[in-house]
Amino acid sequence: MSIFSNRPKTPPVAVPGGSAAGQSGAASGEQALVEKPDEQWRQELSPEEYRVLRQAGTERPYTGEYWDTHTAGVYQCRACGTELFTSREKFDSHCGWPSFWAPLAEGTVRYIHDRTLGMDRVEVRCATCDSHLGHVFEGEGYGTPTDQRYCINSVSLKLVTDDGGTGQ
């Protein structure tokens, strides 16, 4: 199955006042999509978070909070709180960004062909709020079950540890 078949199945739902995703009356088992005005995103996110999450920027390698973290937990979208990845799928790729071999579940992320900067890549976005997370690469020879590397910006994520804490 192509990674491009993973598309949102419900239309965007405006979430007034920044309420959490999934709390706006979506049908059972479906998560409502979050849509906010640009000015609201600017108020809720730091300048670096906004640059990466909303403008598809990239943080410098080896500078993010989670690139070498081995703490057990779930990685949420920093913009909307959707659970995206777990520490079970995280691996050391030595690329300077957190790397995962699969998302938490099908439908939590979506994929876009990215042909910027003269490259042909696959961009990964949060399927709930459409925030930029990073890119996914295939066939690089890592010994992972999927042969994929989800190269994700730390600033796009928030780690909730298995003991309920946050951070490294």
Backbone as JSON Lines, residues from 0, in Angstrom:
{"i":0,"aa":"M","n":[0.84,-1.18,0.0],"ca":[0.0,0.0,0.0],"c":[0.88,1.24,0.0]}
{"i":1,"aa":"S","n":[0.55,2.18,-0.79],"ca":[1.29,3.43,-0.87],"c":[1.05,4.29,0.36]}
{"i":2,"aa":"I","n":[2.07,4.99,0.81],"ca":[1.89,5.87,1.96],"c":[1.0,7.05,1.6]}
{"i":3,"aa":"F","n":[0.77,7.3,0.32],"ca":[-0.06,8.42,-0.09],"c":[-1.55,8.11,0.02]}
{"i":4,"aa":"S","n":[-1.93,6.9,0.37],"ca":[-3.35,6.58,0.51],"c":[-3.9,7.05,1.85]}
{"i":5,"aa":"N","n":[-3.05,7.54,2.73],"ca":[-3.46,7.97,4.06],"c":[-3.91,9.43,4.02]}
{"i":6,"aa":"R","n":[-5.17,9.66,3.77],"ca":[-5.74,11.01,3.65],"c":[-6.82,11.21,4.71]}
{"i":7,"aa":"P","n":[-7.03,12.43,5.16],"ca":[-8.13,12.68,6.1],"c":[-9.46,12.26,5.48]}
{"i":8,"aa":"K","n":[-10.33,11.68,6.3],"ca":[-11.6,11.18,5.8],"c":[-12.77,12.11,6.13]}
{"i":9,"aa":"T","n":[-12.53,13.11,6.97],"ca":[-13.61,14.02,7.34],"c":[-13.2,15.43,6.99]}
{"i":10,"aa":"P","n":[-14.17,16.3,6.67],"ca":[-13.83,17.69,6.36],"c":[-13.33,18.41,7.61]}
{"i":11,"aa":"P","n":[-12.54,19.49,7.45],"ca":[-12.06,20.24,8.59],"c":[-13.2,20.81,9.42]}
{"i":12,"aa":"V","n":[-13.0,20.83,10.72],"ca":[-13.97,21.4,11.63],"c":[-13.31,22.57,12.33]}
{"i":13,"aa":"A","n":[-13.94,23.73,12.27],"ca":[-13.4,24.89,12.98],"c":[-13.48,24.63,14.47]}
{"i":14,"aa":"V","n":[-12.41,24.88,15.18],"ca":[-12.38,24.68,16.62],"c":[-12.22,26.03,17.28]}
{"i":15,"aa":"P","n":[-13.33,26.63,17.71],"ca":[-13.25,27.95,18.3],"c":[-12.51,27.92,19.63]}
{"i":16,"aa":"G","n":[-11.73,28.96,19.86],"ca":[-11.05,29.11,21.14],"c":[-9.97,28.1,21.4]}
{"i":17,"aa":"G","n":[-9.57,27.33,20.37],"ca":[-8.46,26.41,20.53],"c":[-8.79,25.18,21.36]}
{"i":18,"aa":"S","n":[-10.03,24.7,21.37],"ca":[-10.35,23.51,22.14],"c":[-9.6,22.32,21.55]}
{"i":19,"aa":"A","n":[-9.4,21.31,22.37],"ca":[-8.6,20.16,21.97],"c":[-9.28,19.41,20.83]}
{"i":20,"aa":"A","n":[-8.47,18.82,19.97],"ca":[-8.99,18.03,18.86],"c":[-9.79,16.86,19.4]}
{"i":21,"aa":"G","n":[-10.79,16.47,18.65],"ca":[-11.58,15.33,19.04],"c":[-12.69,15.68,20.02]}
{"i":22,"aa":"Q","n":[-12.85,16.93,20.41],"ca":[-13.87,17.3,21.37],"c":[-14.96,18.14,20.75]}
{"i":23,"aa":"S","n":[-15.05,18.17,19.45],"ca":[-16.04,19.03,18.81],"c":[-17.18,18.26,18.17]}
{"i":24,"aa":"G","n":[-17.42,17.04,18.63],"ca":[-18.6,16.33,18.17],"c":[-18.39,15.44,16.97]}
{"i":25,"aa":"A","n":[-17.2,14.97,16.72],"ca":[-16.98,14.04,15.62],"c":[-17.69,12.74,15.91]}
{"i":26,"aa":"A","n":[-18.04,12.02,14.86],"ca":[-18.69,10.73,15.04],"c":[-17.79,9.81,15.84]}
{"i":27,"aa":"S","n":[-18.37,8.85,16.51],"ca":[-17.62,7.93,17.35],"c":[-16.5,7.27,16.55]}
{"i":28,"aa":"G","n":[-15.29,7.28,17.12],"ca":[-14.14,6.68,16.48],"c":[-13.43,7.6,15.51]}
{"i":29,"aa":"E","n":[-13.99,8.76,15.21],"ca":[-13.34,9.71,14.32],"c":[-12.85,10.91,15.11]}
{"i":30,"aa":"Q","n":[-11.76,11.47,14.7],"ca":[-11.25,12.65,15.35],"c":[-11.54,13.87,14.48]}
{"i":31,"aa":"A","n":[-12.07,14.9,15.09],"ca":[-12.37,16.13,14.35],"c":[-11.08,16.79,13.92]}
{"i":32,"aa":"L","n":[-11.1,17.36,12.73],"ca":[-9.94,18.09,12.25],"c":[-9.96,19.5,12.82]}
{"i":33,"aa":"V","n":[-8.79,20.01,13.15],"ca":[-8.67,21.32,13.77],"c":[-8.3,22.35,12.71]}
{"i":34,"aa":"E","n":[-9.06,23.42,12.66],"ca":[-8.79,24.52,11.77],"c":[-8.83,25.8,12.6]}
{"i":35,"aa":"K","n":[-7.76,26.58,12.57],"ca":[-7.7,27.83,13.31],"c":[-7.18,28.92,12.39]}
{"i":36,"aa":"P","n":[-7.58,30.16,12.63],"ca":[-7.02,31.26,11.85],"c":[-5.52,31.38,12.13]}
{"i":37,"aa":"D","n":[-4.8,31.87,11.13],"ca":[-3.36,32.03,11.25],"c":[-2.97,32.84,12.48]}
{"i":38,"aa":"E","n":[-3.7,33.87,12.78],"ca":[-3.38,34.72,13.94],"c":[-3.48,33.93,15.25]}
{"i":39,"aa":"Q","n":[-4.42,33.02,15.34],"ca":[-4.55,32.2,16.54],"c":[-3.35,31.26,16.69]}
{"i":40,"aa":"W","n":[-2.91,30.65,15.57],"ca":[-1.72,29.8,15.62],"c":[-0.51,30.61,16.1]}
{"i":41,"aa":"R","n":[-0.37,31.83,15.59],"ca":[0.76,32.69,15.99],"c":[0.73,32.99,17.49]}
{"i":42,"aa":"Q","n":[-0.45,33.15,18.05],"ca":[-0.56,33.43,19.48],"c":[-0.28,32.2,20.33]}
{"i":43,"aa":"E","n":[-0.66,31.02,19.86],"ca":[-0.53,29.8,20.65],"c":[0.83,29.14,20.56]}
{"i":44,"aa":"L","n":[1.57,29.39,19.49],"ca":[2.87,28.74,19.28],"c":[4.0,29.74,19.45]}
{"i":45,"aa":"S","n":[5.15,29.23,19.87],"ca":[6.34,30.08,19.91],"c":[6.74,30.41,18.47]}
{"i":46,"aa":"P","n":[7.6,31.4,18.25],"ca":[8.02,31.71,16.88],"c":[8.65,30.5,16.17]}
{"i":47,"aa":"E","n":[9.47,29.72,16.87],"ca":[10.09,28.54,16.25],"c":[9.05,27.46,15.96]}
{"i":48,"aa":"E","n":[8.14,27.21,16.88],"ca":[7.07,26.24,16.65],"c":[6.23,26.66,15.44]}
{"i":49,"aa":"Y","n":[5.89,27.93,15.36],"ca":[5.1,28.43,14.24],"c":[5.86,28.25,12.92]}
{"i":50,"aa":"R","n":[7.13,28.58,12.91],"ca":[7.94,28.47,11.69],"c":[7.96,27.03,11.17]}
{"i":51,"aa":"V","n":[8.12,26.07,12.08],"ca":[8.2,24.67,11.66],"c":[6.8,24.09,11.41]}
{"i":52,"aa":"L","n":[5.91,24.21,12.38],"ca":[4.6,23.56,12.27],"c":[3.69,24.17,11.22]}
{"i":53,"aa":"R","n":[3.68,25.49,11.11],"ca":[2.73,26.15,10.21],"c":[3.34,26.61,8.89]}
{"i":54,"aa":"Q","n":[4.68,26.78,8.86],"ca":[5.33,27.24,7.63],"c":[6.26,26.18,7.03]}
{"i":55,"aa":"A","n":[6.18,24.95,7.53],"ca":[6.96,23.81,7.01],"c":[8.46,24.04,7.09]}
{"i":56,"aa":"G","n":[8.9,24.68,8.16],"ca":[10.33,24.87,8.37],"c":[10.98,23.61,8.91]}
{"i":57,"aa":"T","n":[12.27,23.69,9.14],"ca":[13.03,22.57,9.69],"c":[13.97,23.1,10.76]}
{"i":58,"aa":"E","n":[14.02,22.41,11.89],"ca":[14.99,22.8,12.91],"c":[16.36,22.26,12.53]}
{"i":59,"aa":"R","n":[17.39,22.87,13.04],"ca":[18.75,22.41,12.75],"c":[18.97,21.03,13.36]}
{"i":60,"aa":"P","n":[19.73,20.16,12.68],"ca":[19.97,18.82,13.22],"c":[20.74,18.88,14.54]}
{"i":61,"aa":"Y","n":[20.49,17.9,15.39],"ca":[21.16,17.74,16.68],"c":[20.89,18.87,17.66]}
{"i":62,"aa":"T","n":[19.84,19.65,17.43],"ca":[19.51,20.75,18.34],"c":[18.17,20.55,19.03]}
{"i":63,"aa":"G","n":[17.33,19.69,18.53],"ca":[15.99,19.5,19.08],"c":[15.99,18.71,20.36]}
{"i":64,"aa":"E","n":[14.92,18.85,21.09],"ca":[14.78,18.25,22.41],"c":[14.78,16.72,22.39]}
{"i":65,"aa":"Y","n":[14.29,16.08,21.32],"ca":[14.08,14.64,21.34],"c":[14.96,13.83,20.4]}
{"i":66,"aa":"W","n":[15.94,14.43,19.74],"ca":[16.7,13.67,18.74],"c":[17.42,12.47,19.33]}
{"i":67,"aa":"D","n":[17.82,12.54,20.61],"ca":[18.52,11.39,21.21],"c":[17.83,10.89,22.47]}
{"i":68,"aa":"T","n":[16.54,11.17,22.61],"ca":[15.78,10.74,23.78],"c":[15.4,9.27,23.65]}
{"i":69,"aa":"H","n":[15.51,8.54,24.77],"ca":[15.13,7.13,24.8],"c":[14.04,6.87,25.85]}
{"i":70,"aa":"T","n":[13.39,7.91,26.32],"ca":[12.35,7.81,27.33],"c":[11.09,7.18,26.75]}
{"i":71,"aa":"A","n":[10.49,6.26,27.51],"ca":[9.26,5.6,27.07],"c":[8.08,6.55,27.16]}
{"i":72,"aa":"G","n":[7.27,6.58,26.11],"ca":[6.09,7.42,26.12],"c":[5.48,7.59,24.74]}
{"i":73,"aa":"V","n":[4.58,8.54,24.65],"ca":[3.86,8.84,23.42],"c":[4.22,10.25,22.99]}
{"i":74,"aa":"Y","n":[4.49,10.42,21.7],"ca":[4.8,11.73,21.13],"c":[3.53,12.3,20.51]}
{"i":75,"aa":"Q","n":[3.12,13.47,21.01],"ca":[1.94,14.16,20.53],"c":[2.33,15.29,19.6]}
{"i":76,"aa":"C","n":[1.38,15.71,18.77],"ca":[1.55,16.91,17.96],"c":[1.59,18.1,18.92]}
{"i":77,"aa":"R","n":[2.62,18.92,18.82],"ca":[2.75,20.06,19.72],"c":[1.65,21.1,19.48]}
{"i":78,"aa":"A","n":[1.09,21.13,18.28],"ca":[0.07,22.12,17.96],"c":[-1.31,21.73,18.47]}
{"i":79,"aa":"C","n":[-1.67,20.45,18.39],"ca":[-3.05,20.07,18.72],"c":[-3.17,18.95,19.74]}
{"i":80,"aa":"G","n":[-2.08,18.28,20.09],"ca":[-2.13,17.23,21.1],"c":[-2.47,15.84,20.59]}
{"i":81,"aa":"T","n":[-2.65,15.67,19.3],"ca":[-2.94,14.34,18.76],"c":[-1.75,13.42,18.97]}
{"i":82,"aa":"E","n":[-2.01,12.2,19.42],"ca":[-0.94,11.21,19.59],"c":[-0.5,10.72,18.22]}
{"i":83,"aa":"L","n":[0.79,10.85,17.93],"ca":[1.31,10.56,16.59],"c":[2.26,9.37,16.54]}
{"i":84,"aa":"F","n":[3.2,9.28,17.48],"ca":[4.24,8.25,17.48],"c":[4.44,7.76,18.92]}
{"i":85,"aa":"T","n":[5.04,6.58,19.06],"ca":[5.41,6.12,20.4],"c":[6.91,5.83,20.43]}
{"i":86,"aa":"S","n":[7.43,5.72,21.63],"ca":[8.85,5.43,21.8],"c":[9.18,4.02,21.31]}
{"i":87,"aa":"R","n":[8.19,3.13,21.21],"ca":[8.44,1.77,20.72],"c":[8.9,1.76,19.27]}
{"i":88,"aa":"E","n":[8.45,2.74,18.48],"ca":[8.82,2.82,17.07],"c":[9.98,3.79,16.82]}
{"i":89,"aa":"K","n":[10.5,4.39,17.87],"ca":[11.61,5.34,17.72],"c":[12.92,4.57,17.64]}
{"i":90,"aa":"F","n":[13.81,5.02,16.78],"ca":[15.11,4.35,16.66],"c":[16.2,5.38,16.4]}
{"i":91,"aa":"D","n":[17.43,4.97,16.65],"ca":[18.59,5.85,16.43],"c":[19.03,5.76,14.98]}
{"i":92,"aa":"S","n":[18.76,6.81,14.23],"ca":[19.17,6.86,12.83],"c":[20.42,7.71,12.65]}
{"i":93,"aa":"H","n":[20.83,8.41,13.71],"ca":[22.01,9.27,13.71],"c":[21.93,10.37,12.65]}
{"i":94,"aa":"C","n":[20.7,10.87,12.42],"ca":[20.52,11.92,11.43],"c":[20.34,13.3,12.07]}
{"i":95,"aa":"G","n":[20.18,13.34,13.41],"ca":[20.03,14.61,14.11],"c":[18.61,15.02,14.42]}
{"i":96,"aa":"W","n":[17.64,14.21,14.0],"ca":[16.23,14.45,14.31],"c":[15.65,13.17,14.87]}
{"i":97,"aa":"P","n":[14.56,13.25,15.63],"ca":[13.9,12.02,16.08],"c":[13.46,11.2,14.87]}
{"i":98,"aa":"S","n":[13.69,9.89,14.92],"ca":[13.32,9.0,13.83],"c":[12.43,7.89,14.34]}
{"i":99,"aa":"F","n":[11.4,7.61,13.58],"ca":[10.43,6.56,13.9],"c":[10.25,5.69,12.67]}
{"i":100,"aa":"W","n":[9.96,4.39,12.85],"ca":[9.75,3.54,11.68],"c":[8.28,3.4,11.31]}
{"i":101,"aa":"A","n":[7.38,3.99,12.11],"ca":[5.95,3.98,11.78],"c":[5.23,4.96,12.7]}
{"i":102,"aa":"P","n":[4.1,5.52,12.24],"ca":[3.28,6.34,13.13],"c":[2.52,5.43,14.11]}
{"i":103,"aa":"L","n":[1.92,6.05,15.11],"ca":[1.17,5.31,16.13],"c":[0.05,4.47,15.52]}
{"i":104,"aa":"A","n":[-0.7,5.05,14.59],"ca":[-1.81,4.35,13.95],"c":[-2.07,4.94,12.58]}
{"i":105,"aa":"E","n":[-2.67,4.14,11.72],"ca":[-3.03,4.64,10.4],"c":[-4.02,5.8,10.55]}
{"i":106,"aa":"G","n":[-3.81,6.84,9.78],"ca":[-4.69,7.98,9.81],"c":[-4.26,9.09,10.74]}
{"i":107,"aa":"T","n":[-3.22,8.88,11.54],"ca":[-2.76,9.95,12.44],"c":[-1.89,10.97,11.72]}
{"i":108,"aa":"V","n":[-1.28,10.55,10.62],"ca":[-0.49,11.48,9.8],"c":[-0.96,11.39,8.37]}
{"i":109,"aa":"R","n":[-0.67,12.43,7.6],"ca":[-0.97,12.4,6.17],"c":[0.3,12.77,5.42]}
{"i":110,"aa":"Y","n":[0.29,12.5,4.13],"ca":[1.49,12.61,3.32],"c":[1.26,13.53,2.13]}
{"i":111,"aa":"I","n":[2.29,14.31,1.8],"ca":[2.23,15.23,0.68],"c":[3.54,15.12,-0.11]}
{"i":112,"aa":"H","n":[3.45,15.04,-1.44],"ca":[4.66,15.12,-2.24],"c":[5.3,16.49,-2.02]}
{"i":113,"aa":"D","n":[6.57,16.52,-1.69],"ca":[7.3,17.76,-1.43],"c":[8.43,17.86,-2.44]}
{"i":114,"aa":"R","n":[8.31,18.8,-3.35],"ca":[9.34,18.97,-4.39],"c":[10.09,20.29,-4.22]}
{"i":115,"aa":"T","n":[10.12,20.82,-2.98],"ca":[10.83,22.06,-2.72],"c":[12.33,21.82,-2.68]}
{"i":116,"aa":"L","n":[13.09,22.86,-2.84],"ca":[14.55,22.84,-2.76],"c":[15.18,21.85,-3.75]}
{"i":117,"aa":"G","n":[14.48,21.57,-4.84],"ca":[15.02,20.68,-5.87],"c":[15.04,19.21,-5.48]}
{"i":118,"aa":"M","n":[14.34,18.84,-4.42],"ca":[14.31,17.45,-3.96],"c":[12.92,16.87,-4.19]}
{"i":119,"aa":"D","n":[12.85,15.56,-4.24],"ca":[11.57,14.86,-4.33],"c":[11.43,14.06,-3.04]}
{"i":120,"aa":"R","n":[10.63,14.6,-2.11],"ca":[10.49,13.98,-0.79],"c":[9.01,13.79,-0.47]}
{"i":121,"aa":"V","n":[8.75,13.13,0.65],"ca":[7.39,12.94,1.14],"c":[7.28,13.65,2.49]}
{"i":122,"aa":"E","n":[6.48,14.72,2.49],"ca":[6.26,15.48,3.72],"c":[5.25,14.74,4.59]}
{"i":123,"aa":"V","n":[5.45,14.8,5.91],"ca":[4.54,14.21,6.89],"c":[3.86,15.34,7.65]}
{"i":124,"aa":"R","n":[2.53,15.31,7.7],"ca":[1.75,16.32,8.42],"c":[0.81,15.65,9.41]}
{"i":125,"aa":"C","n":[0.48,16.35,10.47],"ca":[-0.52,15.87,11.41],"c":[-1.86,15.83,10.68]}
{"i":126,"aa":"A","n":[-2.54,14.7,10.73],"ca":[-3.82,14.57,10.04],"c":[-4.93,15.34,10.73]}
{"i":127,"aa":"T","n":[-4.72,15.75,11.97],"ca":[-5.75,16.48,12.71],"c":[-5.69,17.97,12.47]}
{"i":128,"aa":"C","n":[-4.49,18.56,12.53],"ca":[-4.4,20.03,12.42],"c":[-3.59,20.49,11.21]}
{"i":129,"aa":"D","n":[-3.11,19.55,10.41],"ca":[-2.35,19.84,9.19],"c":[-1.03,20.54,9.46]}
{"i":130,"aa":"S","n":[-0.46,20.34,10.64],"ca":[0.85,20.91,10.94],"c":[1.96,20.07,10.34]}
{"i":131,"aa":"H","n":[3.01,20.74,9.86],"ca":[4.19,20.07,9.31],"c":[4.93,19.38,10.45]}
{"i":132,"aa":"L","n":[5.29,18.12,10.23],"ca":[6.05,17.36,11.22],"c":[7.47,17.09,10.75]}
{"i":133,"aa":"G","n":[7.62,16.73,9.49],"ca":[8.93,16.38,8.94],"c":[8.74,15.67,7.62]}
{"i":134,"aa":"H","n":[9.56,14.63,7.38],"ca":[9.49,13.87,6.13],"c":[9.66,12.38,6.43]}
{"i":135,"aa":"V","n":[9.22,11.54,5.5],"ca":[9.42,10.11,5.61],"c":[10.24,9.65,4.41]}
{"i":136,"aa":"F","n":[11.2,8.77,4.68],"ca":[12.1,8.24,3.66],"c":[12.02,6.72,3.68]}
{"i":137,"aa":"E","n":[12.14,6.12,2.51],"ca":[12.09,4.66,2.39],"c":[13.37,4.13,1.76]}
{"i":138,"aa":"G","n":[13.66,2.86,2.06],"ca":[14.74,2.16,1.38],"c":[16.14,2.63,1.74]}
{"i":139,"aa":"E","n":[16.34,3.13,2.94],"ca":[17.67,3.6,3.34],"c":[18.5,2.51,4.0]}
{"i":140,"aa":"G","n":[17.91,1.33,4.21],"ca":[18.67,0.21,4.74],"c":[18.7,0.1,6.26]}
{"i":141,"aa":"Y","n":[17.89,0.88,6.96],"ca":[17.81,0.71,8.42],"c":[17.12,-0.61,8.71]}
{"i":142,"aa":"G","n":[17.54,-1.28,9.74],"ca":[16.96,-2.58,10.1],"c":[15.66,-2.45,10.85]}
{"i":143,"aa":"T","n":[14.69,-1.77,10.29],"ca":[13.4,-1.57,10.93],"c":[12.34,-2.4,10.2]}
{"i":144,"aa":"P","n":[11.23,-2.7,10.86],"ca":[10.19,-3.52,10.23],"c":[9.59,-2.93,8.96]}
{"i":145,"aa":"T","n":[9.6,-1.61,8.8],"ca":[8.96,-1.0,7.64],"c":[9.95,-0.5,6.59]}
{"i":146,"aa":"D","n":[11.23,-0.46,6.9],"ca":[12.26,0.13,6.04],"c":[11.93,1.6,5.73]}
{"i":147,"aa":"Q","n":[11.26,2.25,6.69],"ca":[10.93,3.67,6.57],"c":[11.56,4.43,7.74]}
{"i":148,"aa":"R","n":[11.89,5.69,7.48],"ca":[12.4,6.58,8.53],"c":[11.56,7.84,8.52]}
{"i":149,"aa":"Y","n":[10.73,7.99,9.53],"ca":[9.97,9.22,9.74],"c":[10.91,10.17,10.47]}
{"i":150,"aa":"C","n":[11.43,11.12,9.76],"ca":[12.39,12.1,10.27],"c":[11.58,13.32,10.7]}
{"i":151,"aa":"I","n":[11.39,13.47,12.01],"ca":[10.42,14.42,12.54],"c":[11.13,15.49,13.37]}
{"i":152,"aa":"N","n":[10.72,16.73,13.21],"ca":[11.28,17.83,13.99],"c":[10.85,17.7,15.45]}
{"i":153,"aa":"S","n":[11.8,17.81,16.38],"ca":[11.47,17.78,17.81],"c":[10.45,18.84,18.17]}
{"i":154,"aa":"V","n":[10.6,20.03,17.59],"ca":[9.71,21.15,17.93],"c":[8.27,20.88,17.5]}
{"i":155,"aa":"S","n":[8.05,19.88,16.66],"ca":[6.7,19.51,16.23],"c":[6.05,18.55,17.22]}
{"i":156,"aa":"L","n":[6.82,18.07,18.18],"ca":[6.35,17.02,19.08],"c":[6.36,17.45,20.54]}
{"i":157,"aa":"K","n":[5.57,16.74,21.33],"ca":[5.6,16.86,22.79],"c":[5.55,15.44,23.32]}
{"i":158,"aa":"L","n":[6.55,15.05,24.1],"ca":[6.62,13.7,24.67],"c":[5.85,13.65,25.98]}
{"i":159,"aa":"V","n":[4.9,12.73,26.07],"ca":[4.22,12.43,27.32],"c":[4.74,11.08,27.77]}
{"i":160,"aa":"T","n":[5.48,11.07,28.86],"ca":[6.14,9.85,29.31],"c":[5.12,8.86,29.86]}
{"i":161,"aa":"D","n":[5.54,7.6,29.93],"ca":[4.64,6.54,30.42],"c":[4.18,6.79,31.85]}
{"i":162,"aa":"D","n":[4.95,7.55,32.62],"ca":[4.54,7.86,34.0],"c":[3.68,9.13,34.06]}
{"i":163,"aa":"G","n":[3.3,9.67,32.88],"ca":[2.42,10.83,32.83],"c":[3.12,12.16,32.79]}
{"i":164,"aa":"G","n":[4.44,12.17,32.87],"ca":[5.2,13.42,32.81],"c":[5.46,13.84,31.38]}
{"i":165,"aa":"T","n":[6.17,14.93,31.25],"ca":[6.57,15.4,29.92],"c":[8.07,15.62,29.92]}
{"i":166,"aa":"G","n":[8.65,15.6,28.73],"ca":[10.07,15.9,28.6],"c":[10.9,14.7,28.3]}
{"i":167,"aa":"Q","n":[12.21,14.83,28.58],"ca":[13.15,13.76,28.24],"c":[13.2,12.68,29.26]}
